[in-house]
Coordinates of C-alpha atoms in Angstrom, one line a residue:
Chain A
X396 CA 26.0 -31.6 -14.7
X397 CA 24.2 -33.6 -17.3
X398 CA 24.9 -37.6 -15.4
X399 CA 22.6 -39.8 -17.9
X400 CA 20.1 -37.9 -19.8
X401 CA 16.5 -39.4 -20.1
X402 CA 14.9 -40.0 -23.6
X403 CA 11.5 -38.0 -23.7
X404 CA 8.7 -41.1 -24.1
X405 CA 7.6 -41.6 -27.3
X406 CA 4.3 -41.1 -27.3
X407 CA 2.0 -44.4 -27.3
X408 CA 3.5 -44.7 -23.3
X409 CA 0.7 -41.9 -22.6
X410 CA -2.7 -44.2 -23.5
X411 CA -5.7 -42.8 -22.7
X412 CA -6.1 -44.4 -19.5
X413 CA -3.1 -42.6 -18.6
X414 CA -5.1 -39.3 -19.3
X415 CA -8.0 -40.2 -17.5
X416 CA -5.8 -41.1 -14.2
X417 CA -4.2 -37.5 -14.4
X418 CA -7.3 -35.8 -15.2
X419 CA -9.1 -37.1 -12.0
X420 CA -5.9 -36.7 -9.4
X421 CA -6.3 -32.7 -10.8
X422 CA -10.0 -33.0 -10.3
X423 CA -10.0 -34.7 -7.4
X424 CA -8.1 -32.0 -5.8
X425 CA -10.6 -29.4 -7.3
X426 CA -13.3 -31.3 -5.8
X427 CA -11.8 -31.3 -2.4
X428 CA -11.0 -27.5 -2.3
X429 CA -13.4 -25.6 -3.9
X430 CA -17.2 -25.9 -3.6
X431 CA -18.9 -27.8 -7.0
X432 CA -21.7 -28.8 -4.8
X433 CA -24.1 -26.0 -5.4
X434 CA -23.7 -25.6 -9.5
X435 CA -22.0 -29.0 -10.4
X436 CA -19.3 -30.0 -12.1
X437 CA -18.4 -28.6 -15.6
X438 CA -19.8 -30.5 -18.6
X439 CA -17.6 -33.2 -20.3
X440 CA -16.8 -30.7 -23.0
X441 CA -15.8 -27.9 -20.4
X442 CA -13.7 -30.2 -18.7
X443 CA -12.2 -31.8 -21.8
X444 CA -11.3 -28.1 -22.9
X445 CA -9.7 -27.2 -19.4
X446 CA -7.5 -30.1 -18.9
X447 CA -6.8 -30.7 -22.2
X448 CA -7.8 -34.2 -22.8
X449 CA -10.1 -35.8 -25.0
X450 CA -14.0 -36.6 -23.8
X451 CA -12.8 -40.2 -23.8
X452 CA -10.3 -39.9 -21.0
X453 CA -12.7 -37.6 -19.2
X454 CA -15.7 -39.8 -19.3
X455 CA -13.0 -42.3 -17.6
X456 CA -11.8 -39.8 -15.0
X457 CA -14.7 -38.9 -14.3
X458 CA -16.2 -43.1 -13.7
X459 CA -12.5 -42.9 -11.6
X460 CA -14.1 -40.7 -9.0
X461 CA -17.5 -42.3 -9.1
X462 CA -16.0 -45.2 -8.6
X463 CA -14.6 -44.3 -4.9
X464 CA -17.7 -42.2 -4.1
X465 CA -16.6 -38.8 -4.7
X466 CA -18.7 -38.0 -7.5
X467 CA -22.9 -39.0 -8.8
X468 CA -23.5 -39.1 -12.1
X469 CA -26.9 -39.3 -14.1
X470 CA -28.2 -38.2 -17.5
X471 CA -30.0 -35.0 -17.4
X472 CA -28.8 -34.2 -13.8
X473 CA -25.2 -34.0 -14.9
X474 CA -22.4 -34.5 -12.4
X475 CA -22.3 -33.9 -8.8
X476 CA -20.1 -34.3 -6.0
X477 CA -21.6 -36.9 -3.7
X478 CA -20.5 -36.2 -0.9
X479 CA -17.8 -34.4 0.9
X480 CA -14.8 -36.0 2.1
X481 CA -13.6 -34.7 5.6
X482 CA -9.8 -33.3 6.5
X483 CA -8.2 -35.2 9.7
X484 CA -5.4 -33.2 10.7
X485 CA -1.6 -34.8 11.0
X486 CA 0.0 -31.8 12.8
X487 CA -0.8 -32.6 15.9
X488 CA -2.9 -35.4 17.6
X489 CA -6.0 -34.9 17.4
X490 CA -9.0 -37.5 18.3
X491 CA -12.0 -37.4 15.8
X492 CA -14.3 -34.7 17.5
X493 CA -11.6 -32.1 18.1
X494 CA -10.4 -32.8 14.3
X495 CA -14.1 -32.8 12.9
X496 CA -15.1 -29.5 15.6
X497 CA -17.7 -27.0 13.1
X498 CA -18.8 -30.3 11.0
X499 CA -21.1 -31.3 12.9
X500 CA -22.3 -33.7 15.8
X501 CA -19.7 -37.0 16.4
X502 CA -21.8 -39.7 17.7
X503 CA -20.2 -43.0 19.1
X504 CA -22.0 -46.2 19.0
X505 CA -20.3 -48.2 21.7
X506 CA -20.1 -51.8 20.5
X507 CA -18.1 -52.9 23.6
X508 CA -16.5 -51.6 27.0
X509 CA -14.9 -54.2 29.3
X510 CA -12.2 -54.8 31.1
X511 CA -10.2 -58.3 29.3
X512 CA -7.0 -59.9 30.5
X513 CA -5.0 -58.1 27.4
X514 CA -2.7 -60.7 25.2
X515 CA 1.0 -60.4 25.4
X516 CA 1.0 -58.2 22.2
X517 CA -1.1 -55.7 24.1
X518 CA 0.6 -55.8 27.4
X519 CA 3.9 -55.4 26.3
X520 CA 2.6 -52.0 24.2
X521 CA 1.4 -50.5 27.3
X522 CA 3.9 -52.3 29.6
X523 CA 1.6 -53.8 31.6
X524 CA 2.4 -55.9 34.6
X525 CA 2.1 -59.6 34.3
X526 CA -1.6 -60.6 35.2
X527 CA -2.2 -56.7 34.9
X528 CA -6.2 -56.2 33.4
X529 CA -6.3 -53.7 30.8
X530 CA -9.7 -52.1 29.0
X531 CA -11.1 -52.6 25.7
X532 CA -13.6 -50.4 24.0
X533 CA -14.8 -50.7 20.8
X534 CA -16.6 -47.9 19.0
X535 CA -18.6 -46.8 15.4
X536 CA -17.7 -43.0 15.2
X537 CA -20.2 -41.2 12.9
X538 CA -20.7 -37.9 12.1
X539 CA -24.4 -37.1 12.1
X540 CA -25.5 -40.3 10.1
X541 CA -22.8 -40.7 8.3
X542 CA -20.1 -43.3 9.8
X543 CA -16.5 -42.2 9.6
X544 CA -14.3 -45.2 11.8
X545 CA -14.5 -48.1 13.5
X546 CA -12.0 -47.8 16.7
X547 CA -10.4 -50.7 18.5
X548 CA -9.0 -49.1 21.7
X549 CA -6.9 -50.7 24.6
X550 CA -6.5 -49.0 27.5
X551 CA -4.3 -49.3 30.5
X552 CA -6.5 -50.6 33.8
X553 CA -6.3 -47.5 35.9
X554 CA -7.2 -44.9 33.1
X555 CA -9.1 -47.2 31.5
X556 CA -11.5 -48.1 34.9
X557 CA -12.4 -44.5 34.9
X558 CA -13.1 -44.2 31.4
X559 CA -15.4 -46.9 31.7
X560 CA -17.4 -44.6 34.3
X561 CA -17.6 -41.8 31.5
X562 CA -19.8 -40.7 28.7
X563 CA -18.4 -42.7 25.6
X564 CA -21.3 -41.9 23.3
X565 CA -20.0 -38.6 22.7
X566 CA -16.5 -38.2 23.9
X567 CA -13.0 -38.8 22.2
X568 CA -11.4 -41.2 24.1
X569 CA -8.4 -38.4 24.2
X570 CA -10.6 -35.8 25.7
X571 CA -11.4 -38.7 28.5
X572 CA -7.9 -39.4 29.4
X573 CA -7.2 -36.0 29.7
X574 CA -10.2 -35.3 32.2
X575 CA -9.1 -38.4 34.2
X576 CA -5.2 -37.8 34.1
X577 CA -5.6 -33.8 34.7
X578 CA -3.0 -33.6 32.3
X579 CA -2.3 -32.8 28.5
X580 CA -1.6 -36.0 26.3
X581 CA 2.6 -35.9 25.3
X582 CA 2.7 -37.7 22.0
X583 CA 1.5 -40.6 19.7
X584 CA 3.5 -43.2 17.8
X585 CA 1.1 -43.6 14.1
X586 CA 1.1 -45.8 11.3
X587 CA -1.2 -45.5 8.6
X588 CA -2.0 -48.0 6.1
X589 CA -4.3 -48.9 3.1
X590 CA -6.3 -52.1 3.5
X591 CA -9.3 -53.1 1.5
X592 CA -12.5 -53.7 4.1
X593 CA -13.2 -57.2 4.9
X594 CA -17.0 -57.9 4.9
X595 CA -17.6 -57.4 8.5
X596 CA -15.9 -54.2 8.8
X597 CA -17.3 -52.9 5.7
X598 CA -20.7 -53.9 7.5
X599 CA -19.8 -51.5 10.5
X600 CA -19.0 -48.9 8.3
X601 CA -22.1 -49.0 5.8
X602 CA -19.2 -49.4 3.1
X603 CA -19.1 -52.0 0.6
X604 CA -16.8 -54.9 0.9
X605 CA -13.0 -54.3 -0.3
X606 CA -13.5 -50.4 0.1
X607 CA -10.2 -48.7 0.4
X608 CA -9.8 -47.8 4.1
X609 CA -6.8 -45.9 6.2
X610 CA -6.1 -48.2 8.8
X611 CA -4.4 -45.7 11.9
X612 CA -2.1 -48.1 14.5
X613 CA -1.7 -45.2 17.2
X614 CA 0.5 -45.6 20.9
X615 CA -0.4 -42.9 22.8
X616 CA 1.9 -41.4 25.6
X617 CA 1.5 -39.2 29.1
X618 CA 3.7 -36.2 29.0
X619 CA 6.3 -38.1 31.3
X620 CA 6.2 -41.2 28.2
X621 CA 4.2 -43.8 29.4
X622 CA 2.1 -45.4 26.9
X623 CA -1.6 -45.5 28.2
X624 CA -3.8 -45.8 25.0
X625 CA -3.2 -48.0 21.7
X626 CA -5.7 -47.8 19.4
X627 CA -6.7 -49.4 15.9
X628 CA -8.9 -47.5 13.9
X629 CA -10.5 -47.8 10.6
X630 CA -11.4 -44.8 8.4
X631 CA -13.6 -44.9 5.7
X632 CA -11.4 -43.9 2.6
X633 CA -14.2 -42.4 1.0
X634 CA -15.1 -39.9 3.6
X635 CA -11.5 -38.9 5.4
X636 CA -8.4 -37.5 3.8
X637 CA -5.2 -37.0 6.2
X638 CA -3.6 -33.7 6.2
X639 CA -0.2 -32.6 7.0
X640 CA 2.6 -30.3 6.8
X641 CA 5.9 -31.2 6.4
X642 CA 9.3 -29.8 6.9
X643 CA 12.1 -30.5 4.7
X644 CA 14.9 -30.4 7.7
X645 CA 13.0 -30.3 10.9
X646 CA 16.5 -30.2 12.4
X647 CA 16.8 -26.5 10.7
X648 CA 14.4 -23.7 10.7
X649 CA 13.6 -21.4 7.9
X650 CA 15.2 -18.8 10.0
X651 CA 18.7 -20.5 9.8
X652 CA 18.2 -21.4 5.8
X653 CA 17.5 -17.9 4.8
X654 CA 19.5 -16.3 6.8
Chain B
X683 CA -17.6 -36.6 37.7
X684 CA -19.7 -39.4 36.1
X685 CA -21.9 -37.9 33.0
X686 CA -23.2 -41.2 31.2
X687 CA -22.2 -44.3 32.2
X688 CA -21.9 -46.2 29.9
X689 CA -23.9 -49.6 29.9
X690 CA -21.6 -52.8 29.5
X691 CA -22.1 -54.3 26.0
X692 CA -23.8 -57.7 26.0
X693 CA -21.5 -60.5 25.1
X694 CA -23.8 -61.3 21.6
X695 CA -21.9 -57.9 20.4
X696 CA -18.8 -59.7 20.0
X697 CA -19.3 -61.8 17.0
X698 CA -16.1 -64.2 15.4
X699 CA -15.8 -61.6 13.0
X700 CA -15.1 -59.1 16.1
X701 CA -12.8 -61.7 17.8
X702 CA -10.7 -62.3 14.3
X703 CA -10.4 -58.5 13.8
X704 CA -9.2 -57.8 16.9
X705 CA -6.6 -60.8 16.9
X706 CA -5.9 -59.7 13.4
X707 CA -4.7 -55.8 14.0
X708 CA -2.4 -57.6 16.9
X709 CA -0.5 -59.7 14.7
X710 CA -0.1 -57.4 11.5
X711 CA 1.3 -55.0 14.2
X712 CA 3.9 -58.0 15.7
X713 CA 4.2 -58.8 12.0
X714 CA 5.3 -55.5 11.3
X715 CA 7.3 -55.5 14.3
X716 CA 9.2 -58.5 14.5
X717 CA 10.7 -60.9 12.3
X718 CA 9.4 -64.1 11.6
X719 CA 10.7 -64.3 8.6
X720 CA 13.2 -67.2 9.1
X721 CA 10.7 -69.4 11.9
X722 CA 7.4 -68.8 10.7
X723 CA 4.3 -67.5 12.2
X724 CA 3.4 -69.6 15.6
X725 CA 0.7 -72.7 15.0
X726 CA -3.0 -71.8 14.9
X727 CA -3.6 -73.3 18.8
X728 CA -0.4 -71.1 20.0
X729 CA -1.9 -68.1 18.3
X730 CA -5.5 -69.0 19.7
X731 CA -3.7 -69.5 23.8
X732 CA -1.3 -66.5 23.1
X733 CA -4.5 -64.0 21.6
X734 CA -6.9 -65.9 24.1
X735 CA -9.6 -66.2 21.2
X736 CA -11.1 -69.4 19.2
X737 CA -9.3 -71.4 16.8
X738 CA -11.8 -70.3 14.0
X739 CA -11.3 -66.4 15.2
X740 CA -7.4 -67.5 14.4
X741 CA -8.2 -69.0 11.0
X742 CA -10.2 -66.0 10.2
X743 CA -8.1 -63.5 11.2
X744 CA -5.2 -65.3 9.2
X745 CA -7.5 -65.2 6.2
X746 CA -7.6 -61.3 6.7
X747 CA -3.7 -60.9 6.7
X748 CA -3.6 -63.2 3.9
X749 CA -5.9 -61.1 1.9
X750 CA -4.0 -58.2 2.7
X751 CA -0.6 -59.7 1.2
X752 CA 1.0 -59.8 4.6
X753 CA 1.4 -63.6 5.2
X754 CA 1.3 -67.2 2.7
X755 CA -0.7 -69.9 4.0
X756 CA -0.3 -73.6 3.0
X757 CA -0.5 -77.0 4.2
X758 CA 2.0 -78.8 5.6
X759 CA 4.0 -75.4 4.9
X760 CA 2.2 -73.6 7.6
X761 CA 2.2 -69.6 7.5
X762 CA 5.0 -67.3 6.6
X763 CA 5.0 -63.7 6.4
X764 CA 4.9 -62.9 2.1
X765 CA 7.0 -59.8 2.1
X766 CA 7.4 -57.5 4.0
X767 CA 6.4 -54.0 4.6
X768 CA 8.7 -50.8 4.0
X769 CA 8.5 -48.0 6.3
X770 CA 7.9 -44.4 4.8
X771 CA 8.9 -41.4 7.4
X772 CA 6.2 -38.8 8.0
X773 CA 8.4 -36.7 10.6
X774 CA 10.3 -35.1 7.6
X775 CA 9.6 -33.9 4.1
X776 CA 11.6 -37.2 2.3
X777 CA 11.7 -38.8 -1.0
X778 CA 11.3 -42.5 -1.4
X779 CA 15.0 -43.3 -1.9
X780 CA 15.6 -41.4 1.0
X781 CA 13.1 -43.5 3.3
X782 CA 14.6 -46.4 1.9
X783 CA 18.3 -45.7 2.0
X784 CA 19.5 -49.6 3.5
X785 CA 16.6 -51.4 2.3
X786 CA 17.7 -51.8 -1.6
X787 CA 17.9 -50.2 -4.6
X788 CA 15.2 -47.9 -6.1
X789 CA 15.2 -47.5 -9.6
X790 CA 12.8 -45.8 -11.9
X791 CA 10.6 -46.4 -15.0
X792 CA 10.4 -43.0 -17.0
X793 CA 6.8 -43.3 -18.4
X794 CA 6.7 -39.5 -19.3
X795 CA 9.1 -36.5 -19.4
X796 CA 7.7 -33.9 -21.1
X797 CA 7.4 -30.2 -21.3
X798 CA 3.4 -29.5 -21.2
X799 CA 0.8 -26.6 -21.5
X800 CA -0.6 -27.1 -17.7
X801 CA -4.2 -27.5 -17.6
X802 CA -5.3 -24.1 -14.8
X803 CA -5.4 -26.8 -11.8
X804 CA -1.7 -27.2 -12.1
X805 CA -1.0 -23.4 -13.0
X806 CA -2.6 -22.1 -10.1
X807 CA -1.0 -24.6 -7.5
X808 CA 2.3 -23.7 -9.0
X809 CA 1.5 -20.0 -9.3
X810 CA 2.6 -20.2 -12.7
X811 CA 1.9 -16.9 -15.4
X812 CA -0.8 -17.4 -18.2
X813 CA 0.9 -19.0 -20.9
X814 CA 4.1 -20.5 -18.8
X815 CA 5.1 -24.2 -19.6
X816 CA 5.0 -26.8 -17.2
X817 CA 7.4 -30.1 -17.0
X818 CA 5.4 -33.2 -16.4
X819 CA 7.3 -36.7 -14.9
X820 CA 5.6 -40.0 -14.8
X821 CA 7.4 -42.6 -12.9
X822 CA 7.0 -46.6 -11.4
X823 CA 8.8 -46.5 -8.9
X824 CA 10.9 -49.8 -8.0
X825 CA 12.7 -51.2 -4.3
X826 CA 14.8 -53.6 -6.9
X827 CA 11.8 -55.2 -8.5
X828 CA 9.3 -54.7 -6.3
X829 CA 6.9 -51.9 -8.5
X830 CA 6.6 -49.8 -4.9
X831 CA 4.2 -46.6 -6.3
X832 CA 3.6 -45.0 -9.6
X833 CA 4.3 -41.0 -9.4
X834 CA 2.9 -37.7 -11.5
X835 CA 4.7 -34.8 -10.6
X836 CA 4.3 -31.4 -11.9
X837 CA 7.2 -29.0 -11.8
X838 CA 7.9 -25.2 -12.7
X839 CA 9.1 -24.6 -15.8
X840 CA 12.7 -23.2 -14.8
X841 CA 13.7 -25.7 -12.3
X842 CA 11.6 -28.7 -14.0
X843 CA 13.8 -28.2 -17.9
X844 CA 16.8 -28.4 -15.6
X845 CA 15.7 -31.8 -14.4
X846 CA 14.7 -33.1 -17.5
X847 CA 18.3 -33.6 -18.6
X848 CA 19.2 -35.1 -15.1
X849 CA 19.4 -38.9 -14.3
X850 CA 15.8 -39.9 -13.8
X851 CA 15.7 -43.3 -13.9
X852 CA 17.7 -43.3 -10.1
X853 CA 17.2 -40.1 -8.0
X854 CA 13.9 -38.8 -6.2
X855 CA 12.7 -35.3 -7.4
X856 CA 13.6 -33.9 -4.5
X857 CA 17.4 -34.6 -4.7
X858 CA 17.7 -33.4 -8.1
X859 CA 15.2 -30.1 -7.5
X860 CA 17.9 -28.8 -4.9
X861 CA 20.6 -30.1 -7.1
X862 CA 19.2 -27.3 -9.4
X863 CA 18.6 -25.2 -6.4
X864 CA 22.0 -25.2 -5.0
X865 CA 19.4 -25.2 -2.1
X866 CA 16.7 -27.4 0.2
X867 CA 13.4 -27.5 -0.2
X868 CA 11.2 -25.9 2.5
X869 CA 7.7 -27.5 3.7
X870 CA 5.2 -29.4 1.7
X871 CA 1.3 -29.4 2.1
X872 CA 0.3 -33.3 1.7
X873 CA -2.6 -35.0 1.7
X874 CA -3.2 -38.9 2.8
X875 CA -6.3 -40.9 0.6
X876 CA -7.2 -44.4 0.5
X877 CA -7.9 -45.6 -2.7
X878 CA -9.2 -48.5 -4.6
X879 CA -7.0 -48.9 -7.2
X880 CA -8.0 -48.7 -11.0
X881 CA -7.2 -51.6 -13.5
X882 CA -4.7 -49.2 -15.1
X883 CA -2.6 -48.5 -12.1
X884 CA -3.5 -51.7 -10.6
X885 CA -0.9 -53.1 -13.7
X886 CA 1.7 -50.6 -13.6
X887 CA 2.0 -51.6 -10.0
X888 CA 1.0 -54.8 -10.6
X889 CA -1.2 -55.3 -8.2
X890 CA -4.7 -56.7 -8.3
X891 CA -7.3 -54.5 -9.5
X892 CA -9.2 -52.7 -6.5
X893 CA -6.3 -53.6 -4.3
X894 CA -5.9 -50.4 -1.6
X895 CA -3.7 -47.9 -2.6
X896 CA -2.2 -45.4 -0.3
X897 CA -2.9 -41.7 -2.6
X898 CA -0.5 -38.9 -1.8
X899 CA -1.0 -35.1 -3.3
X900 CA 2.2 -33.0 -2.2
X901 CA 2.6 -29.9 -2.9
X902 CA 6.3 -28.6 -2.1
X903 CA 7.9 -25.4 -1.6
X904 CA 11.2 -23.7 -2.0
X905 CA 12.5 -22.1 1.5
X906 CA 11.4 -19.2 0.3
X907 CA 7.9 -20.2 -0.1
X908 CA 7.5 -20.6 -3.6
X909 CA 5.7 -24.1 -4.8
X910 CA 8.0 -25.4 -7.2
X911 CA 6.7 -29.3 -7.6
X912 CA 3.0 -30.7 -7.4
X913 CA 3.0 -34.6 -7.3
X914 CA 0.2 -37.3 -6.9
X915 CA 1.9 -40.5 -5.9
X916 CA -0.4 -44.1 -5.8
X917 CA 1.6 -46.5 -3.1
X918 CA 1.0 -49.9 -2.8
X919 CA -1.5 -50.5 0.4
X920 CA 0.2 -53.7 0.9
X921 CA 4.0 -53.1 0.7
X922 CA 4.2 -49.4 2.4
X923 CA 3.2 -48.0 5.8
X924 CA 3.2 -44.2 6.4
X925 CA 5.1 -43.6 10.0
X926 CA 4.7 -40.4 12.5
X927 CA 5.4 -39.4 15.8
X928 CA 2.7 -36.8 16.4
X929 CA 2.4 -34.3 19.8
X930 CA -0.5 -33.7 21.0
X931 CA 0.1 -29.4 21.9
X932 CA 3.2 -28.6 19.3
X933 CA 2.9 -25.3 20.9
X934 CA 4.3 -26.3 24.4
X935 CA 7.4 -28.2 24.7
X936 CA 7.5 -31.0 27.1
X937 CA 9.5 -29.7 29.0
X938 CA 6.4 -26.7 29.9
X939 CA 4.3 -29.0 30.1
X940 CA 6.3 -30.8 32.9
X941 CA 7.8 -28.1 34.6

C-alpha cells in the first residue's frame, strides 16, 4: 500500500556538513566499541575511502569529535582517541561504583553532609512529615582522577542519619542504604536530560563552561515503595554514555511472538 | 558498623552558586511537574521562603532555568515557564509519534531518502553481505512546528526499498518497518550521549549553536533477532526529557523479594 510516496531529495539537500555529521555518528560508534587507542585512527585518506566521503567532510567529522573530547588531533602525531568514554548501564539501577566495577577506583569528594529542614518540593518526594528533617549530601564522583558527576542527594532522616555515620568517600549511596535497610533497593523513577554546564558546575567537574552534560533526576524506592533517596546528578557528557536495552512490547515476550 | 565517618563539611563549602543549583534542580523538577503555565512562577521572595535560600541564590538559579529554555523572565512580566518539555518513554522500544500520541501532531521533513552503498560501519551493524545496498533516511522531526530532533536511520535493503515508497513525511520508522513486516519489532540496543550541538544541526533544529543535545544510536531488531534499522537521532536538550522506571534486581520479582 503505496499512501503518499516521498520524492528522493535532490541532491544539494546533502551539503557537506551533512556528510561530516554522518561520518562522525558512524565513527563515533567505532570509537566507542573497538580499541583505536593503541594504533590510531585511520588517515584522512583511509577514512575518506571507508565511508565514502570526501576529505572535506572528514576533516569536519573528525573537528566534530574533537570538539566534544572524544578525539586529539596534531600534525605528525595523527589522530587519537583522547580519552575513553564510560558505559552506565540503564537495565537496572545501578549507582556509579557497581556500574563502573573493573574500571577502576570511584573516589567521592564529599562537598557536604547535613541534615537541612528539606523545602516543600523535597518533602513531598519523599513524603516527609511536616517539620520532618531530611539529609543532604553532596558529592564529586571521580574515577581515579578523572571526575565523572556531581550528585545532589536527599535523603529521608532515618536512613539518611545512618548514612551520615558511614564511609561516603568511597561508597555509592545505594550500596549504603542497602547496608542500613538490610534490604534490596525495589525501583527508581529516572529522567534524563541534556543541559549545557553553568560555570560553577562545569568548575566541579573540570569541564569547560556550557559542556553538554546528562542531567539524571532519580526517586528511589524500598521494595514495599516508599521513596527514601532522590537524587540529582550531573554526568559529564564527555566521559559517560547511557546504555540500555529495550523491548518493543514489554507486555509480550518473544516466546509468545514467535510462537 | 561505622567505617569512616565522615567529617561534616564546613559551611564555606556551600557557596551561592551551590545554594542556586540546588534551588534550581527543585524547580525544573516542579516545573516539569506541575503547571504553571496559566499563573506564573511564584515571586522571587516566595521562592526564596518556600526553597529557604537567599534572594540572589533565587535570581541565580532562575538565570540557570532561563538559560536552559525552561522559563522567560521580564520585568513587570515576571517569570513564566517558555515551553514546555515533552516526555519520551524509556520502558518500551517507541517511536516519537508514539511517545507523543495527545501532545500534537508530528510531521516530518524528508532531507534524504536514498538507496546507498553503506560505508562497513553500517554493513556490519546490519549484518549486511559484501556488496548489499543500504536505504538511508534523513528526517527533522516536528511536534507541529516545534523542530523536536533531526534523525539518520540506516535500514536493510529489503525492508528499507519497501519504506521508501511509504508516507514519510508522517509515520515513525518503526510503524512503517512492521507495516512491511506484517510483524513487531523485537528489542533495540540504545545508547544515551550528551552532546554539544554543531552549527549545522544546531539550524536544522534551530537551536543555538552548542545548545545540549540529547544523542541517541539505536540499533533495532526483528523478533527474530535480525537488526534491520540503525539510527542516530540528535533531540533537543531543552524541549525532551528521556523517562524510566528502572529496578534495581530485574532478576527477582517483588514479590520474592517481599515474601
Amino acid at each position: 500500500m503505496v499512501v503518499n510516496p516521498t520524492p528522493l531529495p535532490t541532491a544539494s539537500r546533502s551539503s557537506r556538513a551533512d556528510h561530516a555529521r554522518r561520518f562522525a555518528d558512524l565513527l563515533r560508534q567505532q570509537i566507542h566499541a573497538e580499541s583505536f587507542a593503541e594504533r590510531g585512527l585511520p588517515s584522512e585518506p583511509e577514512l575518506a575511502a571507508e565511508f565514502g566521503v570526501s576529505r572535506n567532510a572528514v576533516r569536519d567529522g573528525l573537528a566534530l569529535l574533537k570538539q566534544e573530547g572524544l578525539i586529539d588531533r596534531a600534525p605528525r602525531v595523527g589522530t587519537h582517541v583522547a580519552q575513553r568514554k564510560y558505559d552506565h548501564g540503564l537495565d537496572a539501577l545501578l549507582g556509579l561504583k557497581e556500574t563502573l566495577k573493573g574500571h577502576g577506583e570511584v573516589r567521592n569528594d564529599v562537598r557536604a553532609a547535613v541534615e537541612i529542614a528539606p523545602p516543600p518540593a523535597v518533602a513531598r518526594r519523599l513524603q516527609l512529615e511536616p517539620g520532618e528533617p531530611a539529609v543532604y549530601i553532596e558529592r564529586v564522583r571521580y574515577l581515579g582522577d578523572l571526575p565523572l558527576s556531581l550528585d545532589l542527594t536527599y535523603l529521608v532522616p532515618d536512613i539518611g542519619a545512618e548514612i551520615l555515620g558511614r564511609d561516603l568517600e568511597t561508597n555509592d549511596v545505594f550500596a549504603l542504604i542497602e547496608e542500613v535497610c538490610g534490604q534490596p533497593l525495589g525501583s527508581a523513577d529516572l529522567a534524563i536530560e541534556s543541559v549545557n554546564a553553568d560555570a560553577h558546575s562545569a568548575a566541579n567537574l573540570q569541564t569547560p563552561e556550557g559542556a553538554a552534560l546528562l542531567l539524571l533526576e532519580r526517586l528511589t524506592r524500598l521494595v514495599d515503595g516508599r521513596p527514601v533517596d532522590l537524587e540529582y546528578i550531573r554526568m559529564r557528557g564527555d566521559r559517560i554514555t547511557m546504555r540500555s536495552n529495550l523491548v518493543r512490547r514489554p507486555d509480550i515476550t518473544n516466546w509468545e511472538l514467535t510462537s
